[in-house]
Amino acid sequence: MTSSPSSPIVPHGVLYTMIRVANLDRSIEFYRDALGMSELRRETFPDARFTLVFMGYAAHPNGATVELTWNWDSDSYTHGSGYGHVALAVSDIYGACARLAEMGVEILREAGPMKAAPQETGEREEIAFIADPDGYRIELIGHSE
């Protein structure tokens, strides 16, 4: 039995990506100040000893967010080999990277065109990679609004 994409039993949107963070204040500061996100929602669970902070773009309050999960009793995590990255659109990728570097953000790959182009379009995107305070990779993609 197959369901149509409009069926109520088929997922229809991305809500958030969850990452565990070692220092909640430091992570909020990074996602707010370096990446321009706002704290959209916070949920604290004292009995379970964790806090969730949902960071996103105020202009798109119903868009996908990043859930920062802070487990009160853990101060470090390993990422494993399965995690990839979060991708964010930016109008001026070169200016964004210069600004982030001035803020001390670790630039993992300088802004520039991808080495390969997709067969379908033949167009190479301009990308960069940075790291958040916990070492999670974030891809910046040149994208005009």
mmCIF file of C-alpha atoms in Angstrom:
data_model
loop_
_atom_site.group_PDB
_atom_site.id
_atom_site.type_symbol
_atom_site.label_atom_id
_atom_site.label_comp_id
_atom_site.label_asym_id
_atom_site.label_seq_id
_atom_site.Cartn_x
_atom_site.Cartn_y
_atom_site.Cartn_z
ATOM 1 C CA MET A 1 0.000 0.000 0.000
ATOM 2 C CA THR A 2 1.418 3.384 -0.952
ATOM 3 C CA SER A 3 0.415 6.762 0.403
ATOM 4 C CA SER A 4 0.336 10.030 -1.493
ATOM 5 C CA PRO A 5 2.655 12.853 -0.374
ATOM 6 C CA SER A 6 -0.398 14.745 0.919
ATOM 7 C CA SER A 7 -1.485 11.832 3.090
ATOM 8 C CA PRO A 8 -1.633 12.636 6.827
ATOM 9 C CA ILE A 9 0.561 9.593 7.515
ATOM 10 C CA VAL A 10 3.468 10.793 5.314
ATOM 11 C CA PRO A 11 5.962 13.293 6.834
ATOM 12 C CA HIS A 12 5.694 16.706 5.198
ATOM 13 C CA GLY A 13 8.472 18.895 6.583
ATOM 14 C CA VAL A 14 11.776 19.117 8.423
ATOM 15 C CA LEU A 15 11.288 20.504 11.936
ATOM 16 C CA TYR A 16 14.791 20.583 13.417
ATOM 17 C CA THR A 17 18.219 19.016 13.591
ATOM 18 C CA MET A 18 19.351 18.123 17.122
ATOM 19 C CA ILE A 19 22.948 18.428 18.258
ATOM 20 C CA ARG A 20 24.340 17.939 21.758
ATOM 21 C CA VAL A 21 26.368 20.822 23.132
ATOM 22 C CA ALA A 22 28.826 20.963 26.010
ATOM 23 C CA ASN A 23 28.236 24.602 26.995
ATOM 24 C CA LEU A 24 24.756 25.968 26.259
ATOM 25 C CA ASP A 25 25.585 29.666 26.689
ATOM 26 C CA ARG A 26 28.645 29.404 24.406
ATOM 27 C CA SER A 27 26.600 27.609 21.738
ATOM 28 C CA ILE A 28 23.705 30.080 21.895
ATOM 29 C CA GLU A 29 26.199 32.938 21.538
ATOM 30 C CA PHE A 30 27.768 31.270 18.458
ATOM 31 C CA TYR A 31 24.495 30.512 16.664
ATOM 32 C CA ARG A 32 23.139 33.983 17.539
ATOM 33 C CA ASP A 33 26.182 36.196 16.970
ATOM 34 C CA ALA A 34 28.092 34.302 14.285
ATOM 35 C CA LEU A 35 25.175 32.845 12.317
ATOM 36 C CA GLY A 36 22.425 35.392 12.981
ATOM 37 C CA MET A 37 19.926 32.959 14.480
ATOM 38 C CA SER A 38 17.525 33.770 17.307
ATOM 39 C CA GLU A 39 16.416 31.674 20.229
ATOM 40 C CA LEU A 40 12.905 30.708 19.146
ATOM 41 C CA ARG A 41 11.970 28.383 22.003
ATOM 42 C CA ARG A 42 13.431 26.888 25.186
ATOM 43 C CA GLU A 43 12.330 23.811 27.118
ATOM 44 C CA THR A 44 13.883 22.864 30.464
ATOM 45 C CA PHE A 45 13.434 19.420 32.025
ATOM 46 C CA PRO A 46 14.783 19.591 35.611
ATOM 47 C CA ASP A 47 13.812 16.014 36.512
ATOM 48 C CA ALA A 48 15.642 14.633 33.469
ATOM 49 C CA ARG A 49 18.490 17.191 33.797
ATOM 50 C CA PHE A 50 18.542 18.615 30.279
ATOM 51 C CA THR A 51 17.605 21.794 28.399
ATOM 52 C CA LEU A 52 16.571 22.204 24.766
ATOM 53 C CA VAL A 53 17.062 25.502 22.936
ATOM 54 C CA PHE A 54 15.686 25.866 19.413
ATOM 55 C CA MET A 55 17.693 28.311 17.286
ATOM 56 C CA GLY A 56 16.470 29.563 13.930
ATOM 57 C CA TYR A 57 15.822 32.590 11.768
ATOM 58 C CA ALA A 58 13.153 35.010 12.994
ATOM 59 C CA ALA A 59 12.204 35.780 9.380
ATOM 60 C CA HIS A 60 11.285 32.095 9.013
ATOM 61 C CA PRO A 61 9.849 31.176 12.439
ATOM 62 C CA ASN A 62 8.161 28.058 11.058
ATOM 63 C CA GLY A 63 11.231 26.904 9.148
ATOM 64 C CA ALA A 64 13.679 24.209 10.188
ATOM 65 C CA THR A 65 15.663 24.951 13.349
ATOM 66 C CA VAL A 66 18.723 23.668 15.162
ATOM 67 C CA GLU A 67 17.911 22.114 18.534
ATOM 68 C CA LEU A 68 20.779 22.619 20.967
ATOM 69 C CA THR A 69 20.507 19.851 23.555
ATOM 70 C CA TRP A 70 22.429 20.454 26.764
ATOM 71 C CA ASN A 71 22.582 17.464 29.099
ATOM 72 C CA TRP A 72 23.502 19.064 32.417
ATOM 73 C CA ASP A 73 25.825 16.264 33.489
ATOM 74 C CA SER A 74 27.874 15.964 30.249
ATOM 75 C CA ASP A 75 30.596 18.342 29.166
ATOM 76 C CA SER A 76 31.836 16.707 25.955
ATOM 77 C CA TYR A 77 30.704 14.458 23.113
ATOM 78 C CA THR A 78 32.172 12.566 20.202
ATOM 79 C CA HIS A 79 30.593 13.045 16.798
ATOM 80 C CA GLY A 80 31.236 9.662 15.239
ATOM 81 C CA SER A 81 31.585 9.113 11.516
ATOM 82 C CA GLY A 82 27.889 9.364 10.647
ATOM 83 C CA TYR A 83 27.301 13.058 11.245
ATOM 84 C CA GLY A 84 27.645 15.263 8.173
ATOM 85 C CA HIS A 85 26.806 18.932 8.584
ATOM 86 C CA VAL A 86 24.123 21.596 8.761
ATOM 87 C CA ALA A 87 23.876 23.735 5.586
ATOM 88 C CA LEU A 88 22.996 27.438 5.652
ATOM 89 C CA ALA A 89 22.351 29.862 2.788
ATOM 90 C CA VAL A 90 24.314 33.132 2.694
ATOM 91 C CA SER A 91 24.117 35.902 0.094
ATOM 92 C CA ASP A 92 27.798 36.974 0.281
ATOM 93 C CA ILE A 93 29.813 33.887 1.126
ATOM 94 C CA TYR A 94 33.185 35.655 0.913
ATOM 95 C CA GLY A 95 32.062 38.526 3.140
ATOM 96 C CA ALA A 96 30.481 36.072 5.577
ATOM 97 C CA CYS A 97 33.694 34.069 5.870
ATOM 98 C CA ALA A 98 35.762 37.224 6.404
ATOM 99 C CA ARG A 99 33.366 38.313 9.180
ATOM 100 C CA LEU A 100 33.396 34.885 10.822
ATOM 101 C CA ALA A 101 37.202 34.683 10.691
ATOM 102 C CA GLU A 102 37.395 38.108 12.391
ATOM 103 C CA MET A 103 35.151 36.697 15.145
ATOM 104 C CA GLY A 104 37.583 33.811 15.650
ATOM 105 C CA VAL A 105 35.311 31.179 14.085
ATOM 106 C CA GLU A 106 37.269 28.222 12.744
ATOM 107 C CA ILE A 107 37.116 28.172 8.932
ATOM 108 C CA LEU A 108 37.526 24.555 7.853
ATOM 109 C CA ARG A 109 37.304 25.248 4.105
ATOM 110 C CA GLU A 110 37.667 28.724 2.670
ATOM 111 C CA ALA A 111 34.904 30.060 0.452
ATOM 112 C CA GLY A 112 35.142 29.039 -3.174
ATOM 113 C CA PRO A 113 33.553 26.964 -5.886
ATOM 114 C CA MET A 114 32.976 23.265 -5.386
ATOM 115 C CA LYS A 115 35.530 21.116 -7.166
ATOM 116 C CA ALA A 116 32.766 19.287 -9.030
ATOM 117 C CA ALA A 117 29.466 20.267 -10.599
ATOM 118 C CA PRO A 118 26.266 18.239 -10.626
ATOM 119 C CA GLN A 119 25.585 16.503 -13.900
ATOM 120 C CA GLU A 120 22.047 17.882 -13.984
ATOM 121 C CA THR A 121 22.971 21.594 -14.047
ATOM 122 C CA GLY A 122 26.707 21.757 -14.618
ATOM 123 C CA GLU A 123 26.841 24.724 -12.230
ATOM 124 C CA ARG A 124 29.331 24.733 -9.371
ATOM 125 C CA GLU A 125 28.099 26.136 -6.076
ATOM 126 C CA GLU A 126 30.278 28.395 -3.960
ATOM 127 C CA ILE A 127 30.660 26.856 -0.520
ATOM 128 C CA ALA A 128 32.642 27.109 2.700
ATOM 129 C CA PHE A 129 32.778 25.062 5.890
ATOM 130 C CA ILE A 130 33.090 26.352 9.435
ATOM 131 C CA ALA A 131 33.020 24.685 12.863
ATOM 132 C CA ASP A 132 30.774 25.582 15.788
ATOM 133 C CA PRO A 133 32.177 25.636 19.359
ATOM 134 C CA ASP A 134 31.592 21.879 19.739
ATOM 135 C CA GLY A 135 33.279 21.061 16.428
ATOM 136 C CA TYR A 136 30.094 20.454 14.427
ATOM 137 C CA ARG A 137 30.571 21.219 10.751
ATOM 138 C CA ILE A 138 28.416 23.898 9.154
ATOM 139 C CA GLU A 139 28.372 24.381 5.395
ATOM 140 C CA LEU A 140 27.753 27.854 4.040
ATOM 141 C CA ILE A 141 26.333 27.919 0.520
ATOM 142 C CA GLY A 142 26.301 31.051 -1.636
ATOM 143 C CA HIS A 143 22.633 31.617 -2.331
ATOM 144 C CA SER A 144 20.949 34.829 -3.421
ATOM 145 C CA GLU A 145 17.589 35.528 -1.821
#
